[in-house]
Coordinates of N, CA and C and ligand atoms in Angstrom, one line a residue:
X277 N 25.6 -20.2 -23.0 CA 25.0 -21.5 -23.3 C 24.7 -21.6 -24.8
X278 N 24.8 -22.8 -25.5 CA 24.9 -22.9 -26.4 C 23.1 -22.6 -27.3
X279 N 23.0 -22.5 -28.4 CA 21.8 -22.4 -28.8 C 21.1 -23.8 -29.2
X280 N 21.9 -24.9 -29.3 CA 21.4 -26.0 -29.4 C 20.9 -26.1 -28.2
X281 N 21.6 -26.1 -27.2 CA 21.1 -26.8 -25.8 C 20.0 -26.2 -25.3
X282 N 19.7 -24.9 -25.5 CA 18.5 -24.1 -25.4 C 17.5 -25.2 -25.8
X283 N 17.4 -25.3 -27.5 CA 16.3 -25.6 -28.1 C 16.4 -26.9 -27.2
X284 N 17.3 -27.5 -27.4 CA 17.1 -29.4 -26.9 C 16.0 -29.3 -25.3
X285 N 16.5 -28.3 -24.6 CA 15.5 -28.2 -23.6 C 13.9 -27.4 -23.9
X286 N 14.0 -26.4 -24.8 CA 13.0 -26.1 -24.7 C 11.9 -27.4 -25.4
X287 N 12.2 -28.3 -26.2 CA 11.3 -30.0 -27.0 C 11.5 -30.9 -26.2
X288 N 12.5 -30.6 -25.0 CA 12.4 -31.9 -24.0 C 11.0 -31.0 -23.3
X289 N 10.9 -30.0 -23.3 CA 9.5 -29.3 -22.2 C 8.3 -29.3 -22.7
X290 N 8.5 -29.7 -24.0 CA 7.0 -29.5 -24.8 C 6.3 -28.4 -24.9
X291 N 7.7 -27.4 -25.1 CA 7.4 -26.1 -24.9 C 6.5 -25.1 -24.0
X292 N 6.8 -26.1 -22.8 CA 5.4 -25.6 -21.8 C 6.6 -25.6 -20.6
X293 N 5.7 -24.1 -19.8 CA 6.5 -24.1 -18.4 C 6.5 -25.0 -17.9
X294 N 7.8 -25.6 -17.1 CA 7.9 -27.1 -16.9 C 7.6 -27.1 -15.0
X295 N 6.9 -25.8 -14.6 CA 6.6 -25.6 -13.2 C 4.9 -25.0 -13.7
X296 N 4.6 -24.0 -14.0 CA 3.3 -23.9 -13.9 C 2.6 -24.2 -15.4
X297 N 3.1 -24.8 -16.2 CA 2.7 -25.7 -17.7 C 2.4 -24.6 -18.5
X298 N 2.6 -23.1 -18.7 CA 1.8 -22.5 -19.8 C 2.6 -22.8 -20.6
X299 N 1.8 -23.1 -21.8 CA 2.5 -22.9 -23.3 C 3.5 -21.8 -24.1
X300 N 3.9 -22.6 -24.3 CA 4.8 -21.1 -25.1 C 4.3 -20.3 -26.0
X301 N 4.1 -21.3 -26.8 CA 3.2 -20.4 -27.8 C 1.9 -19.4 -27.9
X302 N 1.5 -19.8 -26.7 CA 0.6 -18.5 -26.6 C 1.3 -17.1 -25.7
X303 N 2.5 -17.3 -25.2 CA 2.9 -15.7 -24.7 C 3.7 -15.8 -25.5
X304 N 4.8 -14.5 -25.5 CA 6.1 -14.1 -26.4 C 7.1 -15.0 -25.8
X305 N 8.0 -15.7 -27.1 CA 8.9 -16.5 -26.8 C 10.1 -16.0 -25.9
X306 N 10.2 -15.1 -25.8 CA 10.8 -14.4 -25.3 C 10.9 -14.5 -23.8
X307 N 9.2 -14.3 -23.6 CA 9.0 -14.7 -22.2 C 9.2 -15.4 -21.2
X308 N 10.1 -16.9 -22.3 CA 10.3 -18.0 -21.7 C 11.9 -18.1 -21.2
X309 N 12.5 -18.2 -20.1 CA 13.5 -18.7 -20.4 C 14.0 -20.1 -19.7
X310 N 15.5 -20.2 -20.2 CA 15.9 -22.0 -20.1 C 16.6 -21.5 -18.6
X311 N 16.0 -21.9 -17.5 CA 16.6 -21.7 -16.6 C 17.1 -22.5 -15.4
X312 N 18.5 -22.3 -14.9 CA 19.6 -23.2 -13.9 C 18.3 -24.1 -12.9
X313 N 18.1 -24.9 -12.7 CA 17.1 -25.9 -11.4 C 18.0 -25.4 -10.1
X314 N 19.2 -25.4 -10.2 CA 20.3 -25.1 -9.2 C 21.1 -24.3 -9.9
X315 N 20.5 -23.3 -9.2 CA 21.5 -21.6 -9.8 C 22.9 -21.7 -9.9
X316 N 23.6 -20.8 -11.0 CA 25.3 -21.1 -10.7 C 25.6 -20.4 -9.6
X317 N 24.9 -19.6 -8.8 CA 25.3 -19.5 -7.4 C 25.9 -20.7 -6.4
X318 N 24.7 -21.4 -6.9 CA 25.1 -22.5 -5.9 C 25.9 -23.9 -7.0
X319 N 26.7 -22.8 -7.9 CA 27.5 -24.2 -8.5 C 26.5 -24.9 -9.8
X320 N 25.1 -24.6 -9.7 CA 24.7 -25.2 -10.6 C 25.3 -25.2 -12.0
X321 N 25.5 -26.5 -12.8 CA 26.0 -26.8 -14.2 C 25.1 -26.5 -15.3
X322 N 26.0 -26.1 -16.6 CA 25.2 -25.4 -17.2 C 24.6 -27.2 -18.3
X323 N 24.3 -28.3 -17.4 CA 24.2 -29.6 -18.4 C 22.8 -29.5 -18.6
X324 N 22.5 -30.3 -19.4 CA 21.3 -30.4 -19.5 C 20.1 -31.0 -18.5
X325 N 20.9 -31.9 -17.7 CA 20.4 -31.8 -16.1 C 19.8 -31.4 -15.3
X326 N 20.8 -30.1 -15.4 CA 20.1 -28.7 -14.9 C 19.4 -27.4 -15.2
X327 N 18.8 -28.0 -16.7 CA 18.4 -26.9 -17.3 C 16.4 -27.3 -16.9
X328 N 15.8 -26.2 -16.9 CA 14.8 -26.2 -16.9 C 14.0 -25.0 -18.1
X329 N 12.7 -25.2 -18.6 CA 12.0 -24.4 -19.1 C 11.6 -23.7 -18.3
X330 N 10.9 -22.6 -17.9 CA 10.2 -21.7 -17.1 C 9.6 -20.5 -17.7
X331 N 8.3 -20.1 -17.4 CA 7.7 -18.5 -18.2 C 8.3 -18.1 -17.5
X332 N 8.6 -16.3 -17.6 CA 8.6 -15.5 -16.9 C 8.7 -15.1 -15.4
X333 N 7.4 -15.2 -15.3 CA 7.4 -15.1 -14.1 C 8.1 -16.1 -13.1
X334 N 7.2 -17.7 -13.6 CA 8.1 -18.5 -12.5 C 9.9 -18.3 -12.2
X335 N 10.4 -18.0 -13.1 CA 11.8 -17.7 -13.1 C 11.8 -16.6 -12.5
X336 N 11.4 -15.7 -12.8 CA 11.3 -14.3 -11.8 C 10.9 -14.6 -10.5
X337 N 10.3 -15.2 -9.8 CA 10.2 -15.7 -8.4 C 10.9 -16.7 -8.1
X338 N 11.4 -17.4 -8.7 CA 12.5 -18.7 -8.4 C 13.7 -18.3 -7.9
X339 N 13.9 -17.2 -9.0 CA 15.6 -16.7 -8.9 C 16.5 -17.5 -8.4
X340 N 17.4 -17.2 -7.2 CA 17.9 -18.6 -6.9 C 17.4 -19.4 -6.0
X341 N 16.4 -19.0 -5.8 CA 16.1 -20.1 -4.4 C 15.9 -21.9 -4.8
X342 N 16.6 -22.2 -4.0 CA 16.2 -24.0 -3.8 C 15.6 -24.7 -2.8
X343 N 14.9 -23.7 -1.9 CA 14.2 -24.3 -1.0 C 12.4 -23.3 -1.0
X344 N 11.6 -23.9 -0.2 CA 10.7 -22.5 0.4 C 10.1 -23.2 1.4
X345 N 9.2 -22.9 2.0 CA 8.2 -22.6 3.2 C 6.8 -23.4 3.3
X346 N 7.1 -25.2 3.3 CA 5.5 -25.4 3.1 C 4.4 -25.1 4.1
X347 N 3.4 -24.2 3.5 CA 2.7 -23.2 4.1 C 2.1 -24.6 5.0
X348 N 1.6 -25.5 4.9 CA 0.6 -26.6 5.4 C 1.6 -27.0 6.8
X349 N 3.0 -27.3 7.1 CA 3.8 -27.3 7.9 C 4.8 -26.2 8.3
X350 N 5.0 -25.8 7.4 CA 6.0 -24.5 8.1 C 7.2 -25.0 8.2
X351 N 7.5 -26.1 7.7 CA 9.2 -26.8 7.0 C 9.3 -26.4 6.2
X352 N 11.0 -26.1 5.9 CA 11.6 -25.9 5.2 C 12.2 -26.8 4.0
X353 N 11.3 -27.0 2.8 CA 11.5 -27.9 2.0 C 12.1 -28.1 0.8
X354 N 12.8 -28.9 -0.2 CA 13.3 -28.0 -1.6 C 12.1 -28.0 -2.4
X355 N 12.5 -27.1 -3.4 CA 11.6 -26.4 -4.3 C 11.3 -28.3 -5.5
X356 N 10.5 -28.3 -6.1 CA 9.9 -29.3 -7.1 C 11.4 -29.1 -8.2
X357 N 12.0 -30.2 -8.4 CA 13.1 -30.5 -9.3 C 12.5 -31.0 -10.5
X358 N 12.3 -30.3 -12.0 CA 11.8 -31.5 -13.2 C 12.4 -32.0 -13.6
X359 N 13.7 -32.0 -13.1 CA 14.2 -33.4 -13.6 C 14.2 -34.8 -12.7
X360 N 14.2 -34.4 -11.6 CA 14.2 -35.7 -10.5 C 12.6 -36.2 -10.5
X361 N 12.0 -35.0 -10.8 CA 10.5 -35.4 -10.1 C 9.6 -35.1 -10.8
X362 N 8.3 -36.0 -10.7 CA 7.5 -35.7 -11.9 C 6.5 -35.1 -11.4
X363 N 6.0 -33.9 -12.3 CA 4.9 -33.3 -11.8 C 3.6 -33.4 -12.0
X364 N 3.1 -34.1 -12.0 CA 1.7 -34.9 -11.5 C 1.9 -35.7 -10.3
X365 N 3.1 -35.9 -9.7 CA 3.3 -36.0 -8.4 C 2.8 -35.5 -7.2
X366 N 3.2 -33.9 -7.6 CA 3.4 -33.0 -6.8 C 2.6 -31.5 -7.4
X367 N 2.0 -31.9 -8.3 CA 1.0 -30.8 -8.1 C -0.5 -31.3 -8.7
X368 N -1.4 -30.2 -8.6 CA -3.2 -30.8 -9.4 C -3.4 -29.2 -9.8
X369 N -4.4 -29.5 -10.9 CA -5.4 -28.5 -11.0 C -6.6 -28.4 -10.5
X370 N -7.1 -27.2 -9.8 CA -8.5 -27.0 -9.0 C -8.8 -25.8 -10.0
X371 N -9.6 -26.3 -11.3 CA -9.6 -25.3 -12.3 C -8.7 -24.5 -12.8
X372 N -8.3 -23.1 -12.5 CA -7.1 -22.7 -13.0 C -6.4 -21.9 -11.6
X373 N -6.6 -22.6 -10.8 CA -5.2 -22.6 -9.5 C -5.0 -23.8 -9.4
X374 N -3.5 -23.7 -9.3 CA -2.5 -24.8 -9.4 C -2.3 -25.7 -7.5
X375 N -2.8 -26.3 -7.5 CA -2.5 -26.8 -6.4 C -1.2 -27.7 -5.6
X376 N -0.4 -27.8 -4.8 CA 0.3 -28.7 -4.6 C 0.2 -30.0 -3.2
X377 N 0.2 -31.0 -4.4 CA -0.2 -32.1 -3.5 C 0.7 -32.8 -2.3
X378 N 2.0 -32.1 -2.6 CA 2.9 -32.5 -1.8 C 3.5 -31.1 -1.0
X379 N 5.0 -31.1 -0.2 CA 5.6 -30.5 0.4 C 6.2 -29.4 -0.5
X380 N 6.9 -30.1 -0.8 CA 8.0 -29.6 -2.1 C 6.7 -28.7 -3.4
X381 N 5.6 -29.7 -3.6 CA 4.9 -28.9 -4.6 C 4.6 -27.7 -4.0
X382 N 3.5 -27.8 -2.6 CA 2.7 -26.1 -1.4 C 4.1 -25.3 -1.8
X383 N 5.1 -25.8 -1.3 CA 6.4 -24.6 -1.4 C 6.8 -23.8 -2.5
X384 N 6.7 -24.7 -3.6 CA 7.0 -24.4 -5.3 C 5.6 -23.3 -5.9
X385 N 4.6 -23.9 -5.3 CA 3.5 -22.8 -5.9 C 3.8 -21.6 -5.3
X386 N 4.3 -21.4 -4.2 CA 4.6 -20.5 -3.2 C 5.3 -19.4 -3.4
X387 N 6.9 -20.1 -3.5 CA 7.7 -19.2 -4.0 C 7.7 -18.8 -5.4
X388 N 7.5 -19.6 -6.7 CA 7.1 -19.0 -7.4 C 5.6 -18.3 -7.8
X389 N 5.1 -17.8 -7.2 CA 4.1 -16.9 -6.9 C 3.2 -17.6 -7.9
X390 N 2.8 -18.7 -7.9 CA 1.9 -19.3 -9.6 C 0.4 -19.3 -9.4
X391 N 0.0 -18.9 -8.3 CA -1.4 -18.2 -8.3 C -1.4 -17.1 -8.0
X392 N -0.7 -16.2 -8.4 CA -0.9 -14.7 -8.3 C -2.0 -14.2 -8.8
X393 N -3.5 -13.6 -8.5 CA -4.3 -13.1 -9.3 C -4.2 -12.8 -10.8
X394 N -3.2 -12.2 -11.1 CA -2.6 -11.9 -12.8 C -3.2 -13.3 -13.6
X395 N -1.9 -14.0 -12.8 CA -1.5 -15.4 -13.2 C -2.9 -16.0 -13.4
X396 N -3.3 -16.4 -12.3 CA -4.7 -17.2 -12.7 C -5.6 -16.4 -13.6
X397 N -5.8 -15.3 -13.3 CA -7.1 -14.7 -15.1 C -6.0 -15.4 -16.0
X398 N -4.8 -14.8 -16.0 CA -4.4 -15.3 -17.3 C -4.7 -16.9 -18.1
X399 N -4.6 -18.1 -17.1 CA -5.0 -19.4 -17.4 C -6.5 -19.6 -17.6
X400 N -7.3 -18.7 -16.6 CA -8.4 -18.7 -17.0 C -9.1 -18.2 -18.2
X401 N -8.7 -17.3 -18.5 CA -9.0 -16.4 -20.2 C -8.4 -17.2 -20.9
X402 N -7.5 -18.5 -20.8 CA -6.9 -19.1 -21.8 C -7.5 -20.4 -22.0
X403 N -7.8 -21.0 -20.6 CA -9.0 -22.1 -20.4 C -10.4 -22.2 -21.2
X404 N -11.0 -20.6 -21.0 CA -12.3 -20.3 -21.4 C -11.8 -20.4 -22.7
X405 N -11.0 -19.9 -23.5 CA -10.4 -19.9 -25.2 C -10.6 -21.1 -25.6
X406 N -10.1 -22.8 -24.5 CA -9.9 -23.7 -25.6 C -8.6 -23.3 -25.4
X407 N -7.3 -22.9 -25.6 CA -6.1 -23.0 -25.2 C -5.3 -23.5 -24.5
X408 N -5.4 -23.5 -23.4 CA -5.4 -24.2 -22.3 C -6.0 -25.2 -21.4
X409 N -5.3 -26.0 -21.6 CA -5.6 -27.3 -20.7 C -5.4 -28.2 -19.4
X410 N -6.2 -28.5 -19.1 CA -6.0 -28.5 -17.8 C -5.8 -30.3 -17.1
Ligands
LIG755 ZN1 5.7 -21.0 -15.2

């Protein structure tokens, strides 16, 4: 992938996880990467379409999955797309656990594990800072 197309996504994201919002600039850039919405497993294109921002972690729980498990029903739903769908849709903040207001959202917090204990001190020590916004 090209290094423009990187950057073009990472200022279309406002340099913020474009699934659980942290900033970039407060972890290592590094931590971030530009990652497939639809994995090239399943064919996904490397366009800009398909690119998404993501920390760490969310991408490390994403991996390829396109679907997960909304815990509230127990259907099988797809995972929150940022490019189709907007996320104040489909998710809220309840201080610093991320909530999802929809199907697709319960599933996305889910599989990307975005209230993991870690995870939440982390937004919370960053909250209490003034950092983070909610
Ligand atoms: Zn994230």
């Amino acid at each position: 992938m090209k290094p423009s197309r990187r950057q073009q996504v990472r200022e279309r994201a406002g340099h913020r996880c474009e699934y659980c919002r942290l900033p970039q600039a407060l972890v290592s850039p590094l931590g971030f990467h530009v990652e497939h919405i639809v994995p090239k497993k399943h064919d996904g294109s490397d366009q800009v379409e398909n690119l998404a921002l993501a920390s760490y972690f969310c991408n490390l729980h994403k991996g390829p999955n396109l679907t997960g498990i909304d815990p509230r029903s127990g259907r099988i739903v797809p995972l929150f797309h940022p490019r189709q769908q907007r996320w104040p849709n489909h998710f809220r903040w309840d201080g610093p656990m991320l909530v999802g207001r929809t199907a697709s959202g319960r599933a996305t917090v889910r599989v990307l594990a975005i209230n993991l204990p870690h995870r939440v001190r982390v937004r919370q020590r960053l909250m209490e800072a003034g950092l983070f916004h909610v």
